[in-house]
PDB file of C-alpha atoms and ligand atoms in Angstrom:
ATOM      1  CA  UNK A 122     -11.394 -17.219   9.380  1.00 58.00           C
ATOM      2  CA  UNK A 123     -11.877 -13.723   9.562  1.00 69.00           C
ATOM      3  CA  UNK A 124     -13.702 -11.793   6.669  1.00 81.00           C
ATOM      4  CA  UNK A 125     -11.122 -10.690   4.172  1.00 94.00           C
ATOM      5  CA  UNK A 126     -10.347  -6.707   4.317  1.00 96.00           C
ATOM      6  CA  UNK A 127      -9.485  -6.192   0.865  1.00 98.00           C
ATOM      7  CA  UNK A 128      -9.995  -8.956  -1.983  1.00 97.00           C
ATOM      8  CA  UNK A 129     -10.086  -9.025  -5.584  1.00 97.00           C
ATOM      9  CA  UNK A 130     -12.288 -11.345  -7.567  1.00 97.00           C
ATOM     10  CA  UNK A 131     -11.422 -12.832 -11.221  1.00 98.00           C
ATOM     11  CA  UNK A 132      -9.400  -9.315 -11.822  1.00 98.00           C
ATOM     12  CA  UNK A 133      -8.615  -9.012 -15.968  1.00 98.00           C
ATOM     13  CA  UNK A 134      -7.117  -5.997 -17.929  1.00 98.00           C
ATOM     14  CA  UNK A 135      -6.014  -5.916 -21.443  1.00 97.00           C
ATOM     15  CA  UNK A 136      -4.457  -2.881 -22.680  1.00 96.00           C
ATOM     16  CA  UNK A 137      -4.474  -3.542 -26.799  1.00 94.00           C
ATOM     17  CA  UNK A 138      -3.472  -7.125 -27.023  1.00 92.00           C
ATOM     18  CA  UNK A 139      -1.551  -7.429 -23.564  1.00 94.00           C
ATOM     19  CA  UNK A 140      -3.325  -9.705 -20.590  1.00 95.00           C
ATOM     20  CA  UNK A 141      -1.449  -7.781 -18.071  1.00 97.00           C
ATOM     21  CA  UNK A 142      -4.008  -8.800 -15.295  1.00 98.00           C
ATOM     22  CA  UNK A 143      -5.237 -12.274 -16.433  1.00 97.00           C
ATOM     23  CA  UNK A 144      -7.897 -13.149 -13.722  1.00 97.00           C
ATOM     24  CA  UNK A 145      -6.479 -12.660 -10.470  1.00 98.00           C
ATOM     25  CA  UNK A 146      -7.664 -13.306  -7.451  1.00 97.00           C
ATOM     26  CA  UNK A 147      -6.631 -12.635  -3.737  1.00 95.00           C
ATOM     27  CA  UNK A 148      -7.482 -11.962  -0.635  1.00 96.00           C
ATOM     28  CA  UNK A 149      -5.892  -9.463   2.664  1.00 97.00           C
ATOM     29  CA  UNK A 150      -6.995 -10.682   5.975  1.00 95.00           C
ATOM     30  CA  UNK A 151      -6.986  -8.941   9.632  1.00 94.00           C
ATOM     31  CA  UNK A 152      -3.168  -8.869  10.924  1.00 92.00           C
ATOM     32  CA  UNK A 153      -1.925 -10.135   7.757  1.00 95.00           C
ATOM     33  CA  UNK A 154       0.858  -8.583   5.702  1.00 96.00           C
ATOM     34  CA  UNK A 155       0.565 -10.453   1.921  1.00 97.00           C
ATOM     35  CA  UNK A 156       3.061  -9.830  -0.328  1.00 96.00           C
ATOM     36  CA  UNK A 157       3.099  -9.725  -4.288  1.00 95.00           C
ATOM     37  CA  UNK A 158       5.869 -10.345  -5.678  1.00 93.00           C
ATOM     38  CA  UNK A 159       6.891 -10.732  -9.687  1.00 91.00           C
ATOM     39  CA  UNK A 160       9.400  -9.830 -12.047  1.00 89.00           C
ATOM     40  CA  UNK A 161       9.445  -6.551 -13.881  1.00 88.00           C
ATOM     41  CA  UNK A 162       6.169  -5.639 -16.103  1.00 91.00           C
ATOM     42  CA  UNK A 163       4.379  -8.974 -14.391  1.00 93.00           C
ATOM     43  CA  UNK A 164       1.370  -6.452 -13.933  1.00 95.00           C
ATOM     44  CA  UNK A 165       2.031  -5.504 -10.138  1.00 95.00           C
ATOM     45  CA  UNK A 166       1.477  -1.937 -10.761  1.00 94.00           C
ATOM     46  CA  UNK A 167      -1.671  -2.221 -12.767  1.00 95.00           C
ATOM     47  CA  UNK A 168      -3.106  -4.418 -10.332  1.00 96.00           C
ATOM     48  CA  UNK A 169      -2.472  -1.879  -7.707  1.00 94.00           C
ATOM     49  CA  UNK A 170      -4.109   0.956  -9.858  1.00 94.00           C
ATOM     50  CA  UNK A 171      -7.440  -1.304 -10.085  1.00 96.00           C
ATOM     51  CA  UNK A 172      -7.379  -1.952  -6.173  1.00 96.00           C
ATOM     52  CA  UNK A 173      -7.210   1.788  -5.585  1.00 93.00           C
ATOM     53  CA  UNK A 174      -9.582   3.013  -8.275  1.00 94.00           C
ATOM     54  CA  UNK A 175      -6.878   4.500 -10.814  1.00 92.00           C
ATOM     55  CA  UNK A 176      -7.472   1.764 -13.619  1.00 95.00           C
ATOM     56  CA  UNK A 177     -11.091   0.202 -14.360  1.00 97.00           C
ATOM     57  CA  UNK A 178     -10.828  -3.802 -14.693  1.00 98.00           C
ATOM     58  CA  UNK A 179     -12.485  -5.073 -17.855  1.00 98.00           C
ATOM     59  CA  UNK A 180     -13.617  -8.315 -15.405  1.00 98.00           C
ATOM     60  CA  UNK A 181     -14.011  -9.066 -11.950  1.00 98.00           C
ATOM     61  CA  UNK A 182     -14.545  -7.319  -8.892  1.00 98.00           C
ATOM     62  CA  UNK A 183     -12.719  -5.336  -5.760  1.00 98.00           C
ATOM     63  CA  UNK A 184     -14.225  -5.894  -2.617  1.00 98.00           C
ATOM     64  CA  UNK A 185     -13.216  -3.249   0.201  1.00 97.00           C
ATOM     65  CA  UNK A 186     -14.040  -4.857   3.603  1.00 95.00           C
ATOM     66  CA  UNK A 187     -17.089  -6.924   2.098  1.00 93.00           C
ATOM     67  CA  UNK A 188     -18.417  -4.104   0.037  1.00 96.00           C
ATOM     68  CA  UNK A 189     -18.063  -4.212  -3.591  1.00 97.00           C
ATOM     69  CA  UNK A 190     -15.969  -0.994  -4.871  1.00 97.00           C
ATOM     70  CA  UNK A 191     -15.123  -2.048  -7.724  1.00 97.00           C
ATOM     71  CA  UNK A 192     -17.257   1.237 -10.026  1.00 95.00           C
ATOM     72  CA  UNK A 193     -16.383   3.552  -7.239  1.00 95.00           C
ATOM     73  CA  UNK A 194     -13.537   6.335  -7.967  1.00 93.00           C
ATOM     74  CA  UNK A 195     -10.307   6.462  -5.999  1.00 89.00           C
ATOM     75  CA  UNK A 196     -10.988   9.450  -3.585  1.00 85.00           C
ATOM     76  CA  UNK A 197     -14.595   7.091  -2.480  1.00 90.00           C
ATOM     77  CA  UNK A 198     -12.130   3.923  -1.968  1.00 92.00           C
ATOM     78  CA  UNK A 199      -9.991   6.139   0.503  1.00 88.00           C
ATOM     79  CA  UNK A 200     -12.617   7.596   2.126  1.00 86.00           C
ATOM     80  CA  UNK A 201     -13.596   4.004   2.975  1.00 92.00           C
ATOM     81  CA  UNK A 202     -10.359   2.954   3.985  1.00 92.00           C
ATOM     82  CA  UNK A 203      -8.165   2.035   1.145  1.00 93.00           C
ATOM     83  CA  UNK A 204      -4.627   3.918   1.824  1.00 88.00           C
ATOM     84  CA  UNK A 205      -2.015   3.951  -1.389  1.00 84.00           C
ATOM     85  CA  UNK A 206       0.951   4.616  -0.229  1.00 76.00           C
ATOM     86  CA  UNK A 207       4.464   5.676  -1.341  1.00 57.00           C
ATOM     87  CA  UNK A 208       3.402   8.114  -4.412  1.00 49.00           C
ATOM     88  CA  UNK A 209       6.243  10.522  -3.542  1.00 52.00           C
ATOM     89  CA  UNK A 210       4.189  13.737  -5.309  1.00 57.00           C
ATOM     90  CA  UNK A 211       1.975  13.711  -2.263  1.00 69.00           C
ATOM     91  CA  UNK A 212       4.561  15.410  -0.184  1.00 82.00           C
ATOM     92  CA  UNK A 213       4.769  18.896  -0.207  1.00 87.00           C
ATOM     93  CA  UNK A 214       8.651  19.782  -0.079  1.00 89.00           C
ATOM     94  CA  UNK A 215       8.030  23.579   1.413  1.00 91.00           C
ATOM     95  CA  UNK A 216       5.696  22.502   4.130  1.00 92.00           C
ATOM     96  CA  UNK A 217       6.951  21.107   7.356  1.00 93.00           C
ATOM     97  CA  UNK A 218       6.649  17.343   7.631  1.00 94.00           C
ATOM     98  CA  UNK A 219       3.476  17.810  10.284  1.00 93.00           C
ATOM     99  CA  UNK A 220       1.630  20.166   8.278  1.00 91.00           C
ATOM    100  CA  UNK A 221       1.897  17.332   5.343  1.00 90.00           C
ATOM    101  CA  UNK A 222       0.125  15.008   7.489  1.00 91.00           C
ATOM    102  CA  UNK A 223      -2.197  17.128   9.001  1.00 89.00           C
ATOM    103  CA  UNK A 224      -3.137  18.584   5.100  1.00 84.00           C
ATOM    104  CA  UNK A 225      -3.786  14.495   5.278  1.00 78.00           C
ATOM    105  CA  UNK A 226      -5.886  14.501   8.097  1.00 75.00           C
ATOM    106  CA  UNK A 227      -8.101  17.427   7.389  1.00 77.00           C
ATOM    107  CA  UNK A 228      -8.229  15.951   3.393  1.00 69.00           C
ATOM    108  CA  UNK A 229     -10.021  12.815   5.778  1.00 64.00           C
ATOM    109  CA  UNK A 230     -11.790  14.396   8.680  1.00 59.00           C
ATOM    110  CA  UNK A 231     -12.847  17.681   6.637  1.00 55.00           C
ATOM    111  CA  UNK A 232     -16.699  17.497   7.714  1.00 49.00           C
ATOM    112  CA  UNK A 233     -16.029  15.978  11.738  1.00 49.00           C
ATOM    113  CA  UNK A 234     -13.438  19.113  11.902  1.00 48.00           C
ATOM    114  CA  UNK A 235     -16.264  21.789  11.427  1.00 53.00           C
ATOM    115  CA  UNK A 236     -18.280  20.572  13.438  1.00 50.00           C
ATOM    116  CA  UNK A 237     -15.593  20.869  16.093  1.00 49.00           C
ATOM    117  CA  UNK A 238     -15.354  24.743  14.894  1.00 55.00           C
ATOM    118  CA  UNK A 239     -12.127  25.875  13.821  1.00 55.00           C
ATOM    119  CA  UNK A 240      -9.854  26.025  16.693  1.00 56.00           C
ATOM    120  CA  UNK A 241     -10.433  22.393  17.981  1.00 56.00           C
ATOM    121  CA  UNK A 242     -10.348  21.137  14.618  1.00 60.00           C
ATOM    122  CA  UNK A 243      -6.725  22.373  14.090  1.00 74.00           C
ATOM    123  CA  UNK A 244      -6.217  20.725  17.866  1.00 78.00           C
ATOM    124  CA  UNK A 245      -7.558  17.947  16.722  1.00 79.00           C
ATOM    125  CA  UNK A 246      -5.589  17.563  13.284  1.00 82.00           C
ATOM    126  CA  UNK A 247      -2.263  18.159  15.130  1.00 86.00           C
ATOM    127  CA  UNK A 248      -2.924  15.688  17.577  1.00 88.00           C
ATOM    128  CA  UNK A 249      -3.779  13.372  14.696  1.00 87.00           C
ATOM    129  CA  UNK A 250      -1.033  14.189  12.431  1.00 92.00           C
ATOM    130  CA  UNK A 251       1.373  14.225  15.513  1.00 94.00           C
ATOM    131  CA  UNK A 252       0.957  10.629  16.535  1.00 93.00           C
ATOM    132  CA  UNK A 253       1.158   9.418  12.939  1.00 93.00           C
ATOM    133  CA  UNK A 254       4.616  11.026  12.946  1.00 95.00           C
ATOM    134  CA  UNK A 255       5.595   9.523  16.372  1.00 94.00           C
ATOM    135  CA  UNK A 256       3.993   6.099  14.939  1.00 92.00           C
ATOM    136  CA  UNK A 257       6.860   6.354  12.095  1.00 92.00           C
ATOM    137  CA  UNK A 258       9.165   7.678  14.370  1.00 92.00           C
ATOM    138  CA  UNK A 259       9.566  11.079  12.647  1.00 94.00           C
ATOM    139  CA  UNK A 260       8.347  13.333  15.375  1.00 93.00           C
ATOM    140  CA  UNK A 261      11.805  14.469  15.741  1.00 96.00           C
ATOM    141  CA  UNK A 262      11.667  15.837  12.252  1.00 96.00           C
ATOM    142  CA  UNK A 263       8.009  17.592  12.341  1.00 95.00           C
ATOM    143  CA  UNK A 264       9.029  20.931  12.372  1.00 95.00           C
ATOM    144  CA  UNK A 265      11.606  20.893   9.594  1.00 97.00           C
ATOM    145  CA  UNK A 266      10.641  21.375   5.777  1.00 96.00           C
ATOM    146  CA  UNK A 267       9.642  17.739   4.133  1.00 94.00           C
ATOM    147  CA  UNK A 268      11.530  18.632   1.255  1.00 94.00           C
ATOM    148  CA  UNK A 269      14.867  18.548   3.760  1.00 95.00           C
ATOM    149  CA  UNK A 270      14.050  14.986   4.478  1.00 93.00           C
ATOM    150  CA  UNK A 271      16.371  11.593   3.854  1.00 89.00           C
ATOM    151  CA  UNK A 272      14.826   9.694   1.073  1.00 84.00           C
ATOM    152  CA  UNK A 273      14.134   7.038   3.937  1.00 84.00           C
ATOM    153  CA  UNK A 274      12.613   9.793   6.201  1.00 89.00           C
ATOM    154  CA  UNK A 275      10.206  10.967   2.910  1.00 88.00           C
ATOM    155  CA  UNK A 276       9.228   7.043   2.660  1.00 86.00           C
ATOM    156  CA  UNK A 277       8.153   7.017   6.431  1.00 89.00           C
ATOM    157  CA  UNK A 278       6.430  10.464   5.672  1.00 91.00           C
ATOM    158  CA  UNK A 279       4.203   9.095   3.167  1.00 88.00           C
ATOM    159  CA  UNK A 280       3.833   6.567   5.642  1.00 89.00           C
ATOM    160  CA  UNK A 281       2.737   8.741   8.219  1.00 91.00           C
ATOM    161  CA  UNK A 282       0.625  10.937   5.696  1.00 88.00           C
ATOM    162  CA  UNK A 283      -1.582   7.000   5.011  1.00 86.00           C
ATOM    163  CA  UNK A 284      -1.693   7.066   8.977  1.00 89.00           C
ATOM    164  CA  UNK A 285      -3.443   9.820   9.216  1.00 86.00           C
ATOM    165  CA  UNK A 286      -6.122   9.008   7.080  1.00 82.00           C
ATOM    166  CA  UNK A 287      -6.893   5.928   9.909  1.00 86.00           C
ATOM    167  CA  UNK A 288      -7.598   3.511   6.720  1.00 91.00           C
ATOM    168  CA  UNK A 289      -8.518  -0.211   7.358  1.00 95.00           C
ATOM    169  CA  UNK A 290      -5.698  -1.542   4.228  1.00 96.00           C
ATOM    170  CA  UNK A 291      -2.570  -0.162   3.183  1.00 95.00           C
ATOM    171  CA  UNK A 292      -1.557  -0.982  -0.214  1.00 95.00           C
ATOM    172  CA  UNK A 293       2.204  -0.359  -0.550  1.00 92.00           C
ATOM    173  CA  UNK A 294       3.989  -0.035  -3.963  1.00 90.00           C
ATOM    174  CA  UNK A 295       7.429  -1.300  -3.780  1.00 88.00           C
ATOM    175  CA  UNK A 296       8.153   1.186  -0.338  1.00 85.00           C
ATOM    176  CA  UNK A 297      11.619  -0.055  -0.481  1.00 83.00           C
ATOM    177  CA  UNK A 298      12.758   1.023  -4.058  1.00 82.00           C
ATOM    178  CA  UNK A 299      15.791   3.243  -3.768  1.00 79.00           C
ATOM    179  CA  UNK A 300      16.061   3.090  -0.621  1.00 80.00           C
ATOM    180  CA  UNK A 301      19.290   1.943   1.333  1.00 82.00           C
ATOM    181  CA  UNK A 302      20.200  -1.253   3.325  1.00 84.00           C
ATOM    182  CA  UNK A 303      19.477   0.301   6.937  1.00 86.00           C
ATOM    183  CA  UNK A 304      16.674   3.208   5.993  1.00 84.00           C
ATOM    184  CA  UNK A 305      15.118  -0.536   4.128  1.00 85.00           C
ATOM    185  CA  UNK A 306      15.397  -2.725   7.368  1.00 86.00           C
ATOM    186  CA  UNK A 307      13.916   0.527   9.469  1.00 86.00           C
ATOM    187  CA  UNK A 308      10.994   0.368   7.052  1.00 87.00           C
ATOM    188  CA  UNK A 309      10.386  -3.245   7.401  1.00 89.00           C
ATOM    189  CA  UNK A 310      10.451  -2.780  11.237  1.00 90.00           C
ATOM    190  CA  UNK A 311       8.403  -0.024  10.837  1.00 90.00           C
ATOM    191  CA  UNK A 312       5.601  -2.174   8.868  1.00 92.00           C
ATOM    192  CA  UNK A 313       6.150  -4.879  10.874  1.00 92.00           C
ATOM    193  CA  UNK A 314       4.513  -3.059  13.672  1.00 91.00           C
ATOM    194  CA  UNK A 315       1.941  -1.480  12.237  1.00 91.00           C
ATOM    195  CA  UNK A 316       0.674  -4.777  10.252  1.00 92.00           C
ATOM    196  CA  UNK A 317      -1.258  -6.054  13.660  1.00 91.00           C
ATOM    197  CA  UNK A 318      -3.311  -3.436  13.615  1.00 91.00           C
ATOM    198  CA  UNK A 319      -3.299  -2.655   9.933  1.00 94.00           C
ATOM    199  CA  UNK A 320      -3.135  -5.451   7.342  1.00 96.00           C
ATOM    200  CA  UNK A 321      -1.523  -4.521   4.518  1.00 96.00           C
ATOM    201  CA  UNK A 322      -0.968  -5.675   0.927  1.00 97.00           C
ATOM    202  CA  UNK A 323       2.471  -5.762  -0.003  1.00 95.00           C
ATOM    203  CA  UNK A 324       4.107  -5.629  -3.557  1.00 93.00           C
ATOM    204  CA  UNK A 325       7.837  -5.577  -3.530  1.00 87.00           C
ATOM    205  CA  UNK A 326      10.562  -6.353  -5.690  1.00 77.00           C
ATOM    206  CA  UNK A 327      13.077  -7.170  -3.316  1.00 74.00           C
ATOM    207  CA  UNK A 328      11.978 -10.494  -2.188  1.00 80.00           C
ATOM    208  CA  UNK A 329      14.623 -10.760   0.835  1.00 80.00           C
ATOM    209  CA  UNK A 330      12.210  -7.884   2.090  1.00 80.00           C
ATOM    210  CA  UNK A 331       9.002  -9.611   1.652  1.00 85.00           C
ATOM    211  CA  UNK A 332       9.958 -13.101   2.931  1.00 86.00           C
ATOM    212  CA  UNK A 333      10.717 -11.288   6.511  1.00 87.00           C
ATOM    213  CA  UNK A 334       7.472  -9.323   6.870  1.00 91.00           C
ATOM    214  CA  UNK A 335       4.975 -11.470   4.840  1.00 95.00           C
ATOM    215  CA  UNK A 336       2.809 -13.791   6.130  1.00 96.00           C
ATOM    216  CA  UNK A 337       1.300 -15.123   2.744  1.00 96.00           C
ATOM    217  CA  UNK A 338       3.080 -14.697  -0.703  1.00 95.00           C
ATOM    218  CA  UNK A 339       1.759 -14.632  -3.968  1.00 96.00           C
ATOM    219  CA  UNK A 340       3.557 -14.469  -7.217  1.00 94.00           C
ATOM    220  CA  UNK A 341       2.464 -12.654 -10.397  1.00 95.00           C
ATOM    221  CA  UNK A 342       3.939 -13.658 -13.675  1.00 93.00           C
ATOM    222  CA  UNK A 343       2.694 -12.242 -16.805  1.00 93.00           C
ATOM    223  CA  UNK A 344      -0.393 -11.101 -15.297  1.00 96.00           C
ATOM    224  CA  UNK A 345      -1.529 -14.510 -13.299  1.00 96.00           C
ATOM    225  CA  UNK A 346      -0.989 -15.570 -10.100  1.00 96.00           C
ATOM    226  CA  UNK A 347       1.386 -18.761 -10.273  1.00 95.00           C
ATOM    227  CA  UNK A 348       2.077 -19.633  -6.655  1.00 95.00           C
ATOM    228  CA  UNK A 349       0.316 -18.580  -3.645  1.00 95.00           C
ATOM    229  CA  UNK A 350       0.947 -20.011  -0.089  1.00 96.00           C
ATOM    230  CA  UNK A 351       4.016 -19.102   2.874  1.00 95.00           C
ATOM    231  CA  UNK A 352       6.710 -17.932   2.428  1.00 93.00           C
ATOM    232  CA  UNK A 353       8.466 -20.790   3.098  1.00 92.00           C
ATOM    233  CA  UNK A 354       6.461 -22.565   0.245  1.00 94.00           C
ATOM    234  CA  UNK A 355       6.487 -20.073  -2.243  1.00 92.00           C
ATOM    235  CA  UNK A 356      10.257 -20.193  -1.840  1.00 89.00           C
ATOM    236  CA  UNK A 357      10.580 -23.860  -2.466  1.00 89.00           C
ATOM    237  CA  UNK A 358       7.819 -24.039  -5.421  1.00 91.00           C
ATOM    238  CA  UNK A 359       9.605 -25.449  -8.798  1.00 90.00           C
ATOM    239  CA  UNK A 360       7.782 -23.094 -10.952  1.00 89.00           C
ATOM    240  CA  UNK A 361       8.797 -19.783  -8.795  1.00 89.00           C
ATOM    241  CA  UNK A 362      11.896 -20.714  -8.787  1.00 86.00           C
ATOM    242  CA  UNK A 363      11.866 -20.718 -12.553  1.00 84.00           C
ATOM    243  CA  UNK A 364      10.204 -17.792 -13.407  1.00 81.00           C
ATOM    244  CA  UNK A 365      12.830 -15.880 -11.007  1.00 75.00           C
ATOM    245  CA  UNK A 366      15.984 -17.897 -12.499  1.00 58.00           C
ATOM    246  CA  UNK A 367      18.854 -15.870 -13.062  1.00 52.00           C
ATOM    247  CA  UNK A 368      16.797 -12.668 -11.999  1.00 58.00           C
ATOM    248  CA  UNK A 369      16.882 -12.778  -8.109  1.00 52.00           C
ATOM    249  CA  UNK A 370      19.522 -14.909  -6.995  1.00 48.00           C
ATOM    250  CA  UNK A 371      18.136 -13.792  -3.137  1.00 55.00           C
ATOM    251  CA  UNK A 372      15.256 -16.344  -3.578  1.00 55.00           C
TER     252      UNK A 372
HETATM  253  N1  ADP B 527      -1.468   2.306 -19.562  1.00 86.90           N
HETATM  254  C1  ADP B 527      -0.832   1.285 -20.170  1.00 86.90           C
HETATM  255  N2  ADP B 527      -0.960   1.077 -21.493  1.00 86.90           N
HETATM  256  C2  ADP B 527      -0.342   0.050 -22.111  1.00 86.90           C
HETATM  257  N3  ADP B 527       0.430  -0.845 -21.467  1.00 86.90           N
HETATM  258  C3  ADP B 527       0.607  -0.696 -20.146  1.00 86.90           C
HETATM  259  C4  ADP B 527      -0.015   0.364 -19.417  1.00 86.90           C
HETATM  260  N4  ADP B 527       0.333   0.255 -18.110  1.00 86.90           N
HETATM  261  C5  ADP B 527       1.143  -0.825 -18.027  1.00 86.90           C
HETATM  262  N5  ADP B 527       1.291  -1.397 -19.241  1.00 86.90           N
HETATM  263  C6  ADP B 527       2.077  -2.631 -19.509  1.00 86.90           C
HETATM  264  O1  ADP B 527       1.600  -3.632 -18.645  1.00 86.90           O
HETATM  265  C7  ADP B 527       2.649  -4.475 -18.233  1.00 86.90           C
HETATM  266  C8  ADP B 527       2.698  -4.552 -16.730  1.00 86.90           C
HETATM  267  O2  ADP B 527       3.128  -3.319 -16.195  1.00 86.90           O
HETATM  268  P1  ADP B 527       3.157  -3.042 -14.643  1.00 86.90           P
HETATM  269  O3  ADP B 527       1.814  -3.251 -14.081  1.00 86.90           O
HETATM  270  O4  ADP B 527       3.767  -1.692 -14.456  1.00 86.90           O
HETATM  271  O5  ADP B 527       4.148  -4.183 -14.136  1.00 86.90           O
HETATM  272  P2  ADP B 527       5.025  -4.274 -12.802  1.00 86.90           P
HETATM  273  O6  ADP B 527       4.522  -3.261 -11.840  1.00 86.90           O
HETATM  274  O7  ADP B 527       4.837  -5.682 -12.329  1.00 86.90           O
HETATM  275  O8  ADP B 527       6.449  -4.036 -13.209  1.00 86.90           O
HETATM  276  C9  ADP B 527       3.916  -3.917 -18.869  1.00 86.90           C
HETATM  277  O9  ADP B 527       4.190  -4.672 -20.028  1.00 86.90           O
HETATM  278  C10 ADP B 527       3.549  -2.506 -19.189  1.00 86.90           C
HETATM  279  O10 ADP B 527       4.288  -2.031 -20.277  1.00 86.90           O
HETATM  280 MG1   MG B 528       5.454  -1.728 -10.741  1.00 86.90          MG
END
């Protein structure tokens, strides 16, 4: 099997008294889409945050296509191909929606770009920052302020905007919270395409969502990973099934 893209080792974080990561351990492969799923306050959230550099683990390690990133800061995980997406303060609402991924783009390719000299670079960012939009089928909607944008369109933007920055993982945050039935499914289509080329780690809420697009499932409970496997097995497991009863009826 291929060498895992993004991995955590033995993960643990207390805050005070609270286990809300209590040694977890996964793994995203080439092509694959898995999914983390868990009720509310499992420790999703905080797991993300140590992935991406935003909370130190007290134990264990993250390992960013073999390399061990675990001490580095966020902006040095990016750089090295960690995308977070789906942190709606990244878009600038007065900008157009390509100059938000092209502020992306140069944020990435700063150094390459001046080399280039000035007017190539800019080519070079709009070229960039155009086919991410096209990729999330939003070119239509480059020139208009991203502020103007459907809350589904603003999703696909900060899509676009992770695009842009050509990373090797995406790490997505619940993408589909408050987001409608058909801007949801367009979404799912959306990452559905992009996970060949772009494996992606998944945490989600609704689990109707994840059981379409994922190809492995784990589930987090208070901070540990109970059941890991298809998601045709993590739907039959005894154990999921209980820690979801009378929560998600769409299991
Ligand atoms: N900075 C923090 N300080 C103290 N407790 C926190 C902090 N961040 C999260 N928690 C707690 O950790 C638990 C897990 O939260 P979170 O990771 O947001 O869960 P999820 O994303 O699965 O809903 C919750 O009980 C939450 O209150
Ligand atoms: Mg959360």
């Amino acid at each position: 099997m291929a060498e895992p893209i993004l991995a955590g080792d033995g993960l643990e974080k207390r805050f005070g008294a609270l286990a809300v990561t209590d040694g977890v351990s996964f793994e995203v492969r080439a092509g694959e889409c898995h999914a983390l799923i868990g009720p509310n306050g499992a420790g999703k959230t905080t797991l993300v945050h140590q992935l991406s550099g935003f909370v130190k683990p007290d134990r264990g390690r993250v390992l960013l296509d073999g390399r061990d990133v675990t001490r580095l800061p966020a902006y040095a995980r990016a750089e090295r191909g960690l995308a977070r997406t789906f942190q709606i303060t990244s878009i600038v609402p007065g900008f157009t929606t390509l100059d938000n991924v092209a502020l992306a783009a140069q944020a990435r390719a700063g150094t390459s770009l001046r080399f280039w000299g000035r007017a190539a670079g800019d080519r070079r960012l709009n070229e960039r920052a155009r086919a991410a939009l096209a990729e999330v089928g939003l070119d239509h909607r480059a020139a208009v302020p991203a502020g103007t944008l459907a809350h589904g369109e603003k999703r696909a933007l900060e899509l676009a905007v992770a695009l842009a920055l050509e990373p090797k993982v995406l790490v997505l945050d619940e993408p589909m919270a408050g987001v409608g039935v058909d801007e949801g499914a367009r979404l799912i289509a959306l990452l559905q395409g992009l996970k060949p080329r772009l494996p992606m780690l998944l945490i989600e809420h609704d689990t109707a969502a994840v059981f379409r697009l994922a190809d492995r499932v784990s589930v987090l409970v208070y901070g540990r990973v109970i059941a890991s496997g298809t998601p045709a097995e993590v739907r039959a497991d005894p154990a999921v099934r209980e820690a979801y009863l009378g929560e998600e009826p769409a299991l």
